[in-house]
Coordinates of C-alpha atoms in Angstrom, one line a residue:
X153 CA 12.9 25.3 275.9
X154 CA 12.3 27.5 278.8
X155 CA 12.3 31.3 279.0
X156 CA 14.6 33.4 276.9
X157 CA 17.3 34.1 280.3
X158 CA 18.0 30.7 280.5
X159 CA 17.1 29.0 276.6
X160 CA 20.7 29.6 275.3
X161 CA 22.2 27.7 278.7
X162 CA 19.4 24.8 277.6
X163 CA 20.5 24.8 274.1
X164 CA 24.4 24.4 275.1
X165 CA 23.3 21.6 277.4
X166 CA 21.5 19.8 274.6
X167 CA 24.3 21.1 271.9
X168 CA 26.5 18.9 274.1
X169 CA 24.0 15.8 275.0
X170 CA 23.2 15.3 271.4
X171 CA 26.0 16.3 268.9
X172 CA 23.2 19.1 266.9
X173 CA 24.1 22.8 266.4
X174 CA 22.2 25.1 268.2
X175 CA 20.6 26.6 265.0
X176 CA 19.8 22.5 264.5
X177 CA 18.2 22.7 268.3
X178 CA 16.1 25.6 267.2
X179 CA 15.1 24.0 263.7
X180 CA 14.2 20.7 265.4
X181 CA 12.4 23.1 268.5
X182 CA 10.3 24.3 265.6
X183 CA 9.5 21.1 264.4
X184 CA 8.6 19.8 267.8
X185 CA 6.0 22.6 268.4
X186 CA 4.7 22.3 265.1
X187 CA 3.9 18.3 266.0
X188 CA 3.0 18.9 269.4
X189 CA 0.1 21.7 268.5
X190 CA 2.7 23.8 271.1
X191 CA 2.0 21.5 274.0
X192 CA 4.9 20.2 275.5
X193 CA 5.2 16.7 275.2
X194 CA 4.5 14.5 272.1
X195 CA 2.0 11.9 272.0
X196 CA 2.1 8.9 268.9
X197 CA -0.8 10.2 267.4
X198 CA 0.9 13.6 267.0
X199 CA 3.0 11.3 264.2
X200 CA -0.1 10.4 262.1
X201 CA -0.3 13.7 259.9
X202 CA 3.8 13.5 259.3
X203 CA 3.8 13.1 255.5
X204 CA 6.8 11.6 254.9
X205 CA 6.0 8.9 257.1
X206 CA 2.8 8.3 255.7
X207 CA 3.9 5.8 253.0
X208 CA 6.8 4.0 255.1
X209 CA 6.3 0.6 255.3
X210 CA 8.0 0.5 258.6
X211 CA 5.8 3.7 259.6
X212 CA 4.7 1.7 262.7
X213 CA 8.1 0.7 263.9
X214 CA 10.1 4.7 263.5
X215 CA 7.0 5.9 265.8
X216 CA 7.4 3.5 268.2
X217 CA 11.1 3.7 268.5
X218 CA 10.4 7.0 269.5
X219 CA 8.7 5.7 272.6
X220 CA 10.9 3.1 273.5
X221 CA 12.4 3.3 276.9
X222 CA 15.9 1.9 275.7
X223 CA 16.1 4.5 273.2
X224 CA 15.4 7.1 275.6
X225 CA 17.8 5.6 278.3
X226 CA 15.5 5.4 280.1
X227 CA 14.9 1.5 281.6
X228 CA 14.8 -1.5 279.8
X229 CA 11.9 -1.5 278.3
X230 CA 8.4 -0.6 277.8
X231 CA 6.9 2.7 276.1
X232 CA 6.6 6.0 277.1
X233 CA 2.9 8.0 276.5
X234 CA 4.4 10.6 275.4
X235 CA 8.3 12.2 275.4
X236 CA 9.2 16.2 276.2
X237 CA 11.5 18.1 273.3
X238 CA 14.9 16.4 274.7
X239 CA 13.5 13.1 274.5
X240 CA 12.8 13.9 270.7
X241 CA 16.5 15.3 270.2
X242 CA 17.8 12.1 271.6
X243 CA 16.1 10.0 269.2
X244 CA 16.8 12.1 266.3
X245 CA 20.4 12.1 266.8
X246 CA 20.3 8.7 266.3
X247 CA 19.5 10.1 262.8
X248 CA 22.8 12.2 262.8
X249 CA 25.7 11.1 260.5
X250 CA 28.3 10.1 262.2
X251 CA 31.0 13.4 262.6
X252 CA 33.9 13.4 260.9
X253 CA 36.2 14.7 263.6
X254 CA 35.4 12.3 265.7
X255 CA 38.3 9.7 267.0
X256 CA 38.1 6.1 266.6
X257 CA 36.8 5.1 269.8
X258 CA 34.0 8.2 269.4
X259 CA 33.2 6.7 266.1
X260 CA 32.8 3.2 267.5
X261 CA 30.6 4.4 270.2
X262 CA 28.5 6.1 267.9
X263 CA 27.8 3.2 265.8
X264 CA 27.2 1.3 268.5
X265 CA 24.5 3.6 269.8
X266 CA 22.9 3.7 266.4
X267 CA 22.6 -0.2 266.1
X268 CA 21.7 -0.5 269.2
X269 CA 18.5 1.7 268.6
X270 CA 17.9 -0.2 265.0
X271 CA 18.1 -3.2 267.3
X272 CA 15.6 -2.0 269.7
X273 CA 13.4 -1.2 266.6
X274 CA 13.0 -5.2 265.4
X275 CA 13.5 -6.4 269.2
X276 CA 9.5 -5.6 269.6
X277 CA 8.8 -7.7 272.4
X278 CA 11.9 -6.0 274.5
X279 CA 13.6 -9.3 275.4
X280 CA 16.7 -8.7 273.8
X281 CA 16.9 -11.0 271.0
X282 CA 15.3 -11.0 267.2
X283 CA 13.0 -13.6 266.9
X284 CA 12.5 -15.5 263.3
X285 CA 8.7 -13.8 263.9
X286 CA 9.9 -10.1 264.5
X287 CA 12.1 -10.4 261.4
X288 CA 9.5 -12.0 259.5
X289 CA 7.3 -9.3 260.0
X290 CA 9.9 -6.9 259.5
X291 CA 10.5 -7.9 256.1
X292 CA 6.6 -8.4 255.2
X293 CA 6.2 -5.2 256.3
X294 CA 9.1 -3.8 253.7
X295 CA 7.4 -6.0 250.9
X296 CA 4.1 -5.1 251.8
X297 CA 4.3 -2.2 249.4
X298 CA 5.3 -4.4 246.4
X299 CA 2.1 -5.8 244.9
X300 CA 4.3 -8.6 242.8
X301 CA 4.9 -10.5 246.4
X302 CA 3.1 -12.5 248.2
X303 CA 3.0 -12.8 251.9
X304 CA 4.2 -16.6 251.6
X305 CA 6.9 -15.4 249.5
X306 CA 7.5 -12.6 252.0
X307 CA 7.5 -15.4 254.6
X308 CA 10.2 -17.1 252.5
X309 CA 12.6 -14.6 251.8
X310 CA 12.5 -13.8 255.9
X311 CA 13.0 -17.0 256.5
X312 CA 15.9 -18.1 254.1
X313 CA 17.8 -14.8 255.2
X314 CA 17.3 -15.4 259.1
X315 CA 18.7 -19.1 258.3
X316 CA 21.6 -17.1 256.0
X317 CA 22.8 -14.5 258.9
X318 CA 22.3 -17.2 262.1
X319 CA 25.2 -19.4 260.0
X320 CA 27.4 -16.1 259.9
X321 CA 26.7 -15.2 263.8
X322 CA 26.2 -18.3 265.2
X323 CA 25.8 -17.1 268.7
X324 CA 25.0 -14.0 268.7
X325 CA 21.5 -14.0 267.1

């Protein structure tokens, strides 16, 4: 965040490109040094000593949707090495509740924009679509925790609810 002349014009630039409060900004600024070491970009392995990520089955997937090009508008695809402090404030507002004072169309958008980065979370080989493979390990990865299942029945439950949602958006998938 630059030096002190010009940090609050920064922060009303980012107020505006991500929908945070500027004491939000600074919190999150905070946040970001505290990951980085103070450096200014981020790196995935900055992520590894984040404890509440530690026992998220889907650990793997949140850190890379932090590199993902899509999510950072920036291409189509691929991964970034590392992202600056607005890179991190764009994907964390994907985060954000949705404000109430938004109008319908805002509100739209906005949810749009969120599935659209949950999307590019699953869609891990980038070519648009959700493979019965990506969601299968999507869901072994949620049941991995559970000692009770078995990767077979992990396998099975993908399976039978990929089979249940391609009959409700027959096209789409």
């Amino acid at each position: 965040m630059g030096a002190a002349h010009s940090t609050s014009e920064e922060v009303r630039e980012l107020v505006g490109k991500t929908g945070f409060s500027s004491d939000q900004i600074e919190q999150l600024h905070r946040r970001f040094k505290q990951l980085s070491g103070d450096q200014p970009t981020i790196r995935k392995e900055n992520f590894n000593h984040v404890p509440d990520l530690e026992l998220n089955p889907i650990r793997s997937k949140i850190v890379r949707a932090f590199f993902d090009n899509r999510n950072l508008r920036k291409g189509s695809g691929g991964l970034a090495d590392e992202i600056n402090f607005e890179d991190f404030l764009t994907i964390m507002s994907y985060f954000q509740p949705i404000d109430t004072t938004m109008d319908e169309e805002q509100v739209q958008l906005c949810r749009k924009e969120k599935l659209r980065f949950l999307f590019h979370m699953y869609d891990s080989d980038s070519d648009g679509r959700i493979t019965l493979e990506e969601y299968r390990n999507v869901v072994e990865e949620l049941l991995s925790g559970n000692p009770h299942i078995e990767k077979e029945s992990a396998r099975s439950i993908a399976d039978g609810a990929m089979m249940e949602a391609a009959s409700v958006c027959v096209g789409q998938m």
